[in-house]
Short mmCIF file of N, CA and C and ligand atoms in Angstrom, two decimals:
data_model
loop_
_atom_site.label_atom_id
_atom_site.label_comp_id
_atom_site.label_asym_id
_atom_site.label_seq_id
_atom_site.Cartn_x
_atom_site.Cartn_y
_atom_site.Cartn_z
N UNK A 1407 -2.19 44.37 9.53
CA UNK A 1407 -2.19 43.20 8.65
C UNK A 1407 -2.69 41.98 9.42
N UNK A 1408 -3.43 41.27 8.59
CA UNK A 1408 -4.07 40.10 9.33
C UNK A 1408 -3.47 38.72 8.81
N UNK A 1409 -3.69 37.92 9.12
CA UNK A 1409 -3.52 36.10 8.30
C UNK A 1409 -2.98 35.32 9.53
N UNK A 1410 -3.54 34.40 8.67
CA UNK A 1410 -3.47 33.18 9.92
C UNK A 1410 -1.81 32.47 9.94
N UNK A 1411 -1.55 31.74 10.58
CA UNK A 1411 -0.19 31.22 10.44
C UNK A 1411 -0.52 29.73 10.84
N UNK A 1412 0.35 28.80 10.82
CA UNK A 1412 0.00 27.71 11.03
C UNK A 1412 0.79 27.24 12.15
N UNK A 1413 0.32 26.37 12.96
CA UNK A 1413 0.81 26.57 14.41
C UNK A 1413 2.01 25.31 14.69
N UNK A 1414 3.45 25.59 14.79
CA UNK A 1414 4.67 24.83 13.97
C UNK A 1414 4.25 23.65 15.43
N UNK A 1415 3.57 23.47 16.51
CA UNK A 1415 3.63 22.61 17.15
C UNK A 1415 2.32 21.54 16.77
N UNK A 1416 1.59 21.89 16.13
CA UNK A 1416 -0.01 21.39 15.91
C UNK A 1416 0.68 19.58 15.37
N UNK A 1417 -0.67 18.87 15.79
CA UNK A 1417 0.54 17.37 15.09
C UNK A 1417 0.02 17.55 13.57
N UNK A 1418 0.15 16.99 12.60
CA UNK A 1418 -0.06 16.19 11.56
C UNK A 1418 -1.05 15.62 11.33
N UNK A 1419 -2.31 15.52 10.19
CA UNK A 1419 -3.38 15.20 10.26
C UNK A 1419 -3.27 13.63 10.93
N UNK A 1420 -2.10 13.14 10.40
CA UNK A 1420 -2.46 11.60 10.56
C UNK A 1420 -2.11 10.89 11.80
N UNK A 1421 -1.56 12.01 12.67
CA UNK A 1421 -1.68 11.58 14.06
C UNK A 1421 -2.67 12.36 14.96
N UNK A 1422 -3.58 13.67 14.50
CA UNK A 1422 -4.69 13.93 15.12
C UNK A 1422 -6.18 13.58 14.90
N UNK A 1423 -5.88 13.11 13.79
CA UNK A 1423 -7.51 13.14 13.28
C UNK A 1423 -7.41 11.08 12.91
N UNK A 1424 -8.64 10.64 13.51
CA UNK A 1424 -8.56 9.15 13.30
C UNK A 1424 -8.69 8.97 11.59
N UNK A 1425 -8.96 7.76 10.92
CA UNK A 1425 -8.74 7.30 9.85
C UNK A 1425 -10.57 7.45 8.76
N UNK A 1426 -11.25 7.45 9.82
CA UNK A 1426 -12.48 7.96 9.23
C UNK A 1426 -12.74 9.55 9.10
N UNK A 1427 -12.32 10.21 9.81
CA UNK A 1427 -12.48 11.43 9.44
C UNK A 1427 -11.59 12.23 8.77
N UNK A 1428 -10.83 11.67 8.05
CA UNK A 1428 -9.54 12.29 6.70
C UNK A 1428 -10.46 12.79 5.90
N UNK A 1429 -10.01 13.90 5.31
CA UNK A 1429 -10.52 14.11 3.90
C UNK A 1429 -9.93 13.26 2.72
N UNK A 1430 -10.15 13.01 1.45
CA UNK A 1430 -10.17 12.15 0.33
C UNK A 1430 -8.98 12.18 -0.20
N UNK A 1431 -8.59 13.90 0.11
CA UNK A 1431 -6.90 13.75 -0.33
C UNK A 1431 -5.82 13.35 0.79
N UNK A 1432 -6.79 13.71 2.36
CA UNK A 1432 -5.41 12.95 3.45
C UNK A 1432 -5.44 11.66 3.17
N UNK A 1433 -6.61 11.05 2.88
CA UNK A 1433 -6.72 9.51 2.61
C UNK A 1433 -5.73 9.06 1.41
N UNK A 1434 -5.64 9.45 0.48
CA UNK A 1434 -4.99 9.25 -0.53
C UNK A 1434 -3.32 9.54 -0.59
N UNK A 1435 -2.93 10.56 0.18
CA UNK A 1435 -1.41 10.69 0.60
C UNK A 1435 -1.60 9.89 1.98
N UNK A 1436 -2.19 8.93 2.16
CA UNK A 1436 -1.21 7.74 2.83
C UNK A 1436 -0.62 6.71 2.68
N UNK A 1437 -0.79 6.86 1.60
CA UNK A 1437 -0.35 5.42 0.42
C UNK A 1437 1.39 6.00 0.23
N UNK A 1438 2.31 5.17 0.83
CA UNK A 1438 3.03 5.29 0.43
C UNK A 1438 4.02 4.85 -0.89
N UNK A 1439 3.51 4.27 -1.72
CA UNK A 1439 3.46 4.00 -2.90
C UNK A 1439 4.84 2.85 -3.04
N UNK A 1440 4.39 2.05 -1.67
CA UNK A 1440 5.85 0.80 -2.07
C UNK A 1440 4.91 -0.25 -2.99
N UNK A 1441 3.47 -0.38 -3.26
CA UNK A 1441 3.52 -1.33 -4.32
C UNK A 1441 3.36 -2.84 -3.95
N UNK A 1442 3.33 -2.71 -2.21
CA UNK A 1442 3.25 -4.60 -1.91
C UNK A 1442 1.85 -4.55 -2.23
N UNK A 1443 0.93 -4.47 -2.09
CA UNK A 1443 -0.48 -4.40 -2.03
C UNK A 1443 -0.68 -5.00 -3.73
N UNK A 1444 -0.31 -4.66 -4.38
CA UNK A 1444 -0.70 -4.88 -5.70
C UNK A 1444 0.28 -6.14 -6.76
N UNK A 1445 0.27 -6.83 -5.58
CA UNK A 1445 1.42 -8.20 -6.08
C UNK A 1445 -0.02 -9.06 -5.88
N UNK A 1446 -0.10 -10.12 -6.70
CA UNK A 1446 -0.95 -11.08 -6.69
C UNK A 1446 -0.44 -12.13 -5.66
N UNK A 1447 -1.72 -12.49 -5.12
CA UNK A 1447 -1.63 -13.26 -3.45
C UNK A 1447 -2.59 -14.29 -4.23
N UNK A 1448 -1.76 -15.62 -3.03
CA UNK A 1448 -2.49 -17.19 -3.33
C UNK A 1448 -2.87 -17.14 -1.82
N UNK A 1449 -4.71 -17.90 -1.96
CA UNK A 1449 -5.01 -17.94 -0.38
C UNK A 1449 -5.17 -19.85 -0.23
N UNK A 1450 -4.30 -20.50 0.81
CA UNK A 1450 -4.54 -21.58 0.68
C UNK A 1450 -5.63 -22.10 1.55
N UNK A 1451 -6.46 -22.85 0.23
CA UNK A 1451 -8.04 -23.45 0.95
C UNK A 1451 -8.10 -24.09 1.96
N UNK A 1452 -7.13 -24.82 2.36
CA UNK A 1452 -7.29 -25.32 4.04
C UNK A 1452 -7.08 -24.66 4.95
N UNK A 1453 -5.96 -23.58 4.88
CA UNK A 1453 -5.69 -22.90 6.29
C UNK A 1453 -6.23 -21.43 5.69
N UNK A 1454 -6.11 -21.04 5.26
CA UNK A 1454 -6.84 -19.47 4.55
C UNK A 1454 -5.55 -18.68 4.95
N UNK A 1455 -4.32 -19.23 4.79
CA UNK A 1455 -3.27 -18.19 4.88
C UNK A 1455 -3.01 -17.70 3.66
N UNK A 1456 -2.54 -16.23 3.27
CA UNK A 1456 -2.64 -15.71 2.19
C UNK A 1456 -0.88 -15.85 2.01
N UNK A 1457 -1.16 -16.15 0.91
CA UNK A 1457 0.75 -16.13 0.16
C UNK A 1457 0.91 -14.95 -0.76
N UNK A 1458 2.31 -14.10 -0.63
CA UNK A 1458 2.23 -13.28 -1.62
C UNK A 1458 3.77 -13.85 -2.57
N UNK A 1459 3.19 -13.43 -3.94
CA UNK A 1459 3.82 -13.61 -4.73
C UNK A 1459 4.79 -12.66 -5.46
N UNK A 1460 5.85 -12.80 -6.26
CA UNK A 1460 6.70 -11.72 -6.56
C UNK A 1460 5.74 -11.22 -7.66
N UNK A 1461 4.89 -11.65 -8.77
CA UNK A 1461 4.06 -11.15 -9.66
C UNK A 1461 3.03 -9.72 -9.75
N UNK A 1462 3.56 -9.09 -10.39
CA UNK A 1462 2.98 -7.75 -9.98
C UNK A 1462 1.45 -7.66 -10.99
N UNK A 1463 0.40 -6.88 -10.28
CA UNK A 1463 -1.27 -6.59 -11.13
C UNK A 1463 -0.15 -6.02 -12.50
N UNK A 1464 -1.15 -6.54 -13.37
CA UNK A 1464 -0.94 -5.76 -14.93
C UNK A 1464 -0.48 -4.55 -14.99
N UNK A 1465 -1.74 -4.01 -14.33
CA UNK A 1465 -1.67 -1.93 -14.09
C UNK A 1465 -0.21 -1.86 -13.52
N UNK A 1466 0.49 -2.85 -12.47
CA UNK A 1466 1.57 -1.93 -11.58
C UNK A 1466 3.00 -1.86 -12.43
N UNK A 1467 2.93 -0.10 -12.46
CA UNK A 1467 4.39 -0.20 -13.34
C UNK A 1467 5.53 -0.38 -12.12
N UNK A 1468 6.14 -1.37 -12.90
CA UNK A 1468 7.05 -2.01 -11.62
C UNK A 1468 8.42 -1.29 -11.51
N UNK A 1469 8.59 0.14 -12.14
CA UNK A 1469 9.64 0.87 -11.86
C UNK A 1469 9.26 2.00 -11.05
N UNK A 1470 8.41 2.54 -11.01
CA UNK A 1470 7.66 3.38 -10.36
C UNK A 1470 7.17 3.22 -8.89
N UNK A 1471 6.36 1.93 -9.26
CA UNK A 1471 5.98 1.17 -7.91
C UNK A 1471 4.46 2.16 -8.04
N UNK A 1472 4.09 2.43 -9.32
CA UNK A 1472 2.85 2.66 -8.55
C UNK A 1472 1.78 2.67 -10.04
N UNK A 1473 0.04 2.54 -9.72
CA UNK A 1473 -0.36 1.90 -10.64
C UNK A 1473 -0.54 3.13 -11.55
N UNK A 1474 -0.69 2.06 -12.95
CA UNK A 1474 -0.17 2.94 -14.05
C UNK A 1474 -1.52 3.42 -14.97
N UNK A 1475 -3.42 3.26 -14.22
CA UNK A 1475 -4.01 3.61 -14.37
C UNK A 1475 -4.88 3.62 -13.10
N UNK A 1476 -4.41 4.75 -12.19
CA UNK A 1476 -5.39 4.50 -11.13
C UNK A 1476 -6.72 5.16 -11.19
N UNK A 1477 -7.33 6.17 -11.90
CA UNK A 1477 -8.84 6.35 -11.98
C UNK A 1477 -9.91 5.42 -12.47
N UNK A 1478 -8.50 4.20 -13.07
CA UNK A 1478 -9.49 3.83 -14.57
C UNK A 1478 -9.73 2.07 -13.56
N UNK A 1479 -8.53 1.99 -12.90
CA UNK A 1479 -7.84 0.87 -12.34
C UNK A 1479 -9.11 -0.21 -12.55
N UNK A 1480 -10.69 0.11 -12.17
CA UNK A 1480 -10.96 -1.40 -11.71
C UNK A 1480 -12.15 -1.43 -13.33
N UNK A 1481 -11.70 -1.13 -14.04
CA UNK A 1481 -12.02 -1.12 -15.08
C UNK A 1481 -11.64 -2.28 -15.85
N UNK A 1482 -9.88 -2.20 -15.52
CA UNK A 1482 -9.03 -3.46 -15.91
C UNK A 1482 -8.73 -4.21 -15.10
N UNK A 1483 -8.98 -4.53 -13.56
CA UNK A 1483 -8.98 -5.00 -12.48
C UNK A 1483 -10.10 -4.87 -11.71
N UNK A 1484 -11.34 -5.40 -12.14
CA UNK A 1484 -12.22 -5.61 -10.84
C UNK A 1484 -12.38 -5.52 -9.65
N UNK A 1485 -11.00 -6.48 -9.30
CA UNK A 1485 -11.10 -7.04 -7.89
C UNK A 1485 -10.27 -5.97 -7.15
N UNK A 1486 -9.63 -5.43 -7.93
CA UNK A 1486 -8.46 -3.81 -6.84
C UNK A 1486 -9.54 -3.93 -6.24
N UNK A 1487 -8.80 -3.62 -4.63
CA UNK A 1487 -9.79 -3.49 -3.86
C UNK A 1487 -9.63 -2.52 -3.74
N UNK A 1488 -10.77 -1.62 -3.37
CA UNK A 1488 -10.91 0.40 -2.89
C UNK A 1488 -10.90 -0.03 -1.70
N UNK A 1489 -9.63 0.80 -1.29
CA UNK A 1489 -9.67 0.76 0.67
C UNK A 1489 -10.35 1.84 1.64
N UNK A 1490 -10.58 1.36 2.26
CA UNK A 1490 -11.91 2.27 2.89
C UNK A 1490 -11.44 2.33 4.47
N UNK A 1491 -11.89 3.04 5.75
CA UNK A 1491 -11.37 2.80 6.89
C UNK A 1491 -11.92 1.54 8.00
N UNK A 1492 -13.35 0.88 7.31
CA UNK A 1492 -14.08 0.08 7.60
C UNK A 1492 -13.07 -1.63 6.97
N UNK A 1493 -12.51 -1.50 5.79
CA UNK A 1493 -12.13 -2.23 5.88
C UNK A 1493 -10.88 -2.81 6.09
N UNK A 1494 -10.32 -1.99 6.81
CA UNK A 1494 -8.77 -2.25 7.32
C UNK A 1494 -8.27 -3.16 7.65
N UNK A 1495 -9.14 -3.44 8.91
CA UNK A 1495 -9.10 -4.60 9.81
C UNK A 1495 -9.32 -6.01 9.06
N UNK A 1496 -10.32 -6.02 7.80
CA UNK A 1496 -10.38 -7.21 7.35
C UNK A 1496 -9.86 -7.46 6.32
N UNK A 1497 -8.86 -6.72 6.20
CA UNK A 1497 -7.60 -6.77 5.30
C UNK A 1497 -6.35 -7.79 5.89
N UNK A 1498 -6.46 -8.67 6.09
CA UNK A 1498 -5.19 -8.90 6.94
C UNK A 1498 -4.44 -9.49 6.45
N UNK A 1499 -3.71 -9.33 4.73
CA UNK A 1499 -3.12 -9.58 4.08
C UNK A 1499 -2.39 -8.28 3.80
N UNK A 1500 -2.91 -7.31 4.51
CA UNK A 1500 -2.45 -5.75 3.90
C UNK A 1500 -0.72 -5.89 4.91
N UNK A 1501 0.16 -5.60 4.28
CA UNK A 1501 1.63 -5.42 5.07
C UNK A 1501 1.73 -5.13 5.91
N UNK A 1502 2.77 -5.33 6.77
CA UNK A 1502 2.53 -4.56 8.06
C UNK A 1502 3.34 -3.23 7.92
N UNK A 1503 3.66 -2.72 6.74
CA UNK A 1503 4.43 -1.64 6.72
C UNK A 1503 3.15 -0.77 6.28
N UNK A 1504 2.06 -1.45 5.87
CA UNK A 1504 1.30 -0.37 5.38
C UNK A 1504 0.59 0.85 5.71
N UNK A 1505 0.53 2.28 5.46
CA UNK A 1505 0.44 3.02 6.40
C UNK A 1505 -0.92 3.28 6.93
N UNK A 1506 -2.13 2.94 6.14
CA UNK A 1506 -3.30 2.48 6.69
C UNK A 1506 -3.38 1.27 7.69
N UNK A 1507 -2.61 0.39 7.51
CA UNK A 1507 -2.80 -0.62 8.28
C UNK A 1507 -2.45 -0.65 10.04
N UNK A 1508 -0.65 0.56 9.69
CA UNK A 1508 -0.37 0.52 10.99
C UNK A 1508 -1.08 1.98 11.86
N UNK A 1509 -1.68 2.75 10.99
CA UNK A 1509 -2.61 3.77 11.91
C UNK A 1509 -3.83 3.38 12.49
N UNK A 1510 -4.38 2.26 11.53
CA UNK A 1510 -5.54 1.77 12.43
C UNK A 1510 -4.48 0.65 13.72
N UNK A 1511 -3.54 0.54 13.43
CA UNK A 1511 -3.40 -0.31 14.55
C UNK A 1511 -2.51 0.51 16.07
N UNK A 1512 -2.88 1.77 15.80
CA UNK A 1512 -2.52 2.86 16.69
C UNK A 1512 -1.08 3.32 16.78
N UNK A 1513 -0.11 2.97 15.30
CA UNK A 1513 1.10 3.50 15.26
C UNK A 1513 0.97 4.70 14.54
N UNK A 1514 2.91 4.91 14.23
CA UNK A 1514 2.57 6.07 13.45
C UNK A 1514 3.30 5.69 12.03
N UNK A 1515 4.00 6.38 10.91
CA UNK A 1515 4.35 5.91 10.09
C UNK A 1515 5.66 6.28 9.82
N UNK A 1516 6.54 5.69 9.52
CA UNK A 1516 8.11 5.37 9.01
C UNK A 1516 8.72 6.66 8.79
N UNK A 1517 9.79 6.37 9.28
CA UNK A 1517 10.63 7.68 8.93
C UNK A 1517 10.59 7.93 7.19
N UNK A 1518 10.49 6.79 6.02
CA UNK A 1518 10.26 6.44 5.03
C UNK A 1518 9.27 7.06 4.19
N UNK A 1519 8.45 7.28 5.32
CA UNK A 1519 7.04 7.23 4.42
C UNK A 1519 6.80 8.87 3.95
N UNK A 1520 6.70 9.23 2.63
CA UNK A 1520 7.06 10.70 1.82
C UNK A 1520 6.21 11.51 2.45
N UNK A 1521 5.11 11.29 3.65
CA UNK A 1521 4.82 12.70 4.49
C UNK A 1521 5.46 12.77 5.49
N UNK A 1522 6.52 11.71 6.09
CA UNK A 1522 7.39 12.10 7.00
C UNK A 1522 9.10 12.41 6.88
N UNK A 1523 9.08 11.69 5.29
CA UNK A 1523 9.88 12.34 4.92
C UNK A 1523 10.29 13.36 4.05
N UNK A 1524 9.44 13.71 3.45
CA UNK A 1524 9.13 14.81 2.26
C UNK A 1524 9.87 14.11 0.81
N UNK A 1525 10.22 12.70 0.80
CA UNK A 1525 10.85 12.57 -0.34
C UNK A 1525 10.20 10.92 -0.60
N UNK A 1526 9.83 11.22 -1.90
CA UNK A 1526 9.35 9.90 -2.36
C UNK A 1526 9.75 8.67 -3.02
N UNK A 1527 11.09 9.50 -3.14
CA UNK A 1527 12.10 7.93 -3.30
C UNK A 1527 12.37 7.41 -2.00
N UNK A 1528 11.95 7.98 -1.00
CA UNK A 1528 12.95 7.06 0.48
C UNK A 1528 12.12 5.81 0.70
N UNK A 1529 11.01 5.75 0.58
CA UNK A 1529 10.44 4.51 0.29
C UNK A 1529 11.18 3.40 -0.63
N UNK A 1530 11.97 3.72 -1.73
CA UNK A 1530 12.64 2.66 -2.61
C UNK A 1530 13.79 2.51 -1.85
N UNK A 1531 14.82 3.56 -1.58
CA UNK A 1531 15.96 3.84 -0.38
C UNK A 1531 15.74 2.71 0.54
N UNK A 1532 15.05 2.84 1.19
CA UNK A 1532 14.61 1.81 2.49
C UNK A 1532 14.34 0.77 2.29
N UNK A 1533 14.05 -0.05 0.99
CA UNK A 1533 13.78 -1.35 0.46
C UNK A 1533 12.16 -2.18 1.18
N UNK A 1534 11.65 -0.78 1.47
CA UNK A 1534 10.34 -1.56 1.28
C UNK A 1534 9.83 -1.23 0.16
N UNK A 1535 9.13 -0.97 -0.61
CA UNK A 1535 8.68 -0.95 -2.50
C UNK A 1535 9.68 -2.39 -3.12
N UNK A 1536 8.19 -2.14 -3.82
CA UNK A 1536 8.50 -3.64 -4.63
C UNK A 1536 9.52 -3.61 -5.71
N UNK A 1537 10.41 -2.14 -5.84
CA UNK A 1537 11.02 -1.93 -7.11
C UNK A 1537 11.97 -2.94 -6.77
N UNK A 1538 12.41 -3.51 -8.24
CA UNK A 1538 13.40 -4.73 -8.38
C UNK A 1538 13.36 -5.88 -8.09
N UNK A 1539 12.18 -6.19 -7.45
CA UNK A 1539 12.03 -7.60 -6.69
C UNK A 1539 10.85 -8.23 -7.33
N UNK A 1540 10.26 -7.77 -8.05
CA UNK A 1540 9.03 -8.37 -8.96
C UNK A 1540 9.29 -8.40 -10.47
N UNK A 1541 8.34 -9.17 -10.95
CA UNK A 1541 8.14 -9.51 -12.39
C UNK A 1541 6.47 -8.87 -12.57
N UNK A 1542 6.76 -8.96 -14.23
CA UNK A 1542 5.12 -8.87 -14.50
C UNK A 1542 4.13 -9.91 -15.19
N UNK A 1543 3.13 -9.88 -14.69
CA UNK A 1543 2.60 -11.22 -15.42
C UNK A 1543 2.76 -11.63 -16.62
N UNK A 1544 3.25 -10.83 -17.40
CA UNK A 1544 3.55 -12.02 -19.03
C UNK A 1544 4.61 -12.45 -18.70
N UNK A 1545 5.42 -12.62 -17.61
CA UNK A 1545 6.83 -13.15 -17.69
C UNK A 1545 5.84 -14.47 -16.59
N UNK A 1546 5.22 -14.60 -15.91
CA UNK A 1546 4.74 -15.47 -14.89
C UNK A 1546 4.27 -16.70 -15.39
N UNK A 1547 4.47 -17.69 -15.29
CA UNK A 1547 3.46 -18.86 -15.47
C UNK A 1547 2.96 -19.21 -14.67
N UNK A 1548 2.42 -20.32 -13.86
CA UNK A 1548 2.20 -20.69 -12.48
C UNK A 1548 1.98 -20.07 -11.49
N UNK A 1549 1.26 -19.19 -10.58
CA UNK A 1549 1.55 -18.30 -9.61
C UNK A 1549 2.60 -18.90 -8.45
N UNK A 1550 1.84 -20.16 -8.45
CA UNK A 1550 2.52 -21.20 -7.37
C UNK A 1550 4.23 -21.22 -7.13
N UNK A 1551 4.65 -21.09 -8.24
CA UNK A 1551 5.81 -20.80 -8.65
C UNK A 1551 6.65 -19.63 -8.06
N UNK A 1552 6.07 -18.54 -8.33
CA UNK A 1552 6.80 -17.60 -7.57
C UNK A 1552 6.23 -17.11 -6.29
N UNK A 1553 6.15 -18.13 -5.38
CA UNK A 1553 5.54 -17.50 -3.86
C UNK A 1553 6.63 -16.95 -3.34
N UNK A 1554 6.70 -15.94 -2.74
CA UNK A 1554 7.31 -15.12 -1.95
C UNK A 1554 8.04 -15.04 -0.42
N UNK A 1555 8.78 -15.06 0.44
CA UNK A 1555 8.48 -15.01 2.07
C UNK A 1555 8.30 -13.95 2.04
N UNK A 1556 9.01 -12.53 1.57
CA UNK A 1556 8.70 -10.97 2.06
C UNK A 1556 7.24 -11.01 1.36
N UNK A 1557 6.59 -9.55 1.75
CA UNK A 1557 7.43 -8.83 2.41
C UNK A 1557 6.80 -8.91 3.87
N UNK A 1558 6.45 -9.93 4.41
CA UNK A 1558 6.07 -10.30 5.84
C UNK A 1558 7.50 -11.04 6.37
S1 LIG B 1490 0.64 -1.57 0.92
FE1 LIG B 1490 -0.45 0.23 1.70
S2 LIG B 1490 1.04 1.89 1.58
FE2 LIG B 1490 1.80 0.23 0.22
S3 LIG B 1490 0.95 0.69 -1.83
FE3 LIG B 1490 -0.51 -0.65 -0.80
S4 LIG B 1490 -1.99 0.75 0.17
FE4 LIG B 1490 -0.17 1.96 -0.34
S1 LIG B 1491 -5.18 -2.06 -10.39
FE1 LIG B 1491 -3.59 -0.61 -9.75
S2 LIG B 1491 -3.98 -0.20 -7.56
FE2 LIG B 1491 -5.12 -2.06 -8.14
S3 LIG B 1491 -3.75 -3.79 -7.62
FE3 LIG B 1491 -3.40 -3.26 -9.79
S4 LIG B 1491 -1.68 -1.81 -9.77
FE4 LIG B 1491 -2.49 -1.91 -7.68
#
């Protein structure tokens, strides 16, 4: 009898293989689906510091924590940005929990995060996801209004 086995010491794509050479689905299970990314940010014109706000994109269902049309997403959102490994770095509004953000910055990712933990609520568990701490824009007036300190 033949077959391959998989070798229980080998690491994990996302600590052997850098961030450009993932395939489309490792790229896509690194999103740990806490949902800061998709809160509307104020950038102020004198200093270009970005503010985030408790106001969540239209698309983000805010019980879930995750968007509630993502093939269709920039259909109804333009500006979603598609993250790419080129633009990581000039993201620098992206969280620091984020798990693209902290692999390009040569870490690894959270005990939290559902490929290290196999469970995708531990992200809400751990109180990084935006569940409970946001509104949605028909409740918003002002952005100015609800600026945020987390989740920096
Ligand atoms: S901040 Fe990063 S990990 Fe969190 S939802 Fe956005 S892309 Fe995914
Ligand atoms: S369109 Fe979807 S992925 Fe993009 S910011 Fe809104 S909720 Fe997030």
């Amino acid at each position: 009898m033949t077959g391959k086995r998989s070798n229980p010491d080998a690491l994990p794509f996302w600590r052997s293989k850098p961030l450009s050479a993932m395939t489309r689905a490792e790229w896509e299970s690194l999103c740990d689906g806490c949902g800061r990314c998709c809160l509307h940010k104020l950038e102020d014109e004198d200093t270009g510091q970005v503010h985030y706000t408790e106001v969540a994109c239209l698309l983000l269902d805010i019980g879930s924590c995750a968007c509630s049309d993502y093939p269709n997403r920039r259909k109804h959102v333009p500006d979603c940005v598609q993250l790419t490994p080129e633009m990581i770095p000039k993201l620098t509004w992206l969280p620091s929990t984020c798990a693209y953000r902290l692999l390009w910055e040569g870490k690894t990712l959270a005990w939290w995060h559902p490929l290290v933990s196999g469970d995708p609520d531990a992200v809400h568990r751990a109180g990084i996801s935006v569940r409970g701490r946001v509104i949605t824009e028909s409740r918003a007036d002002f952005l100015d209004y609800h600026i945020v300190t987390w989740p920096e």
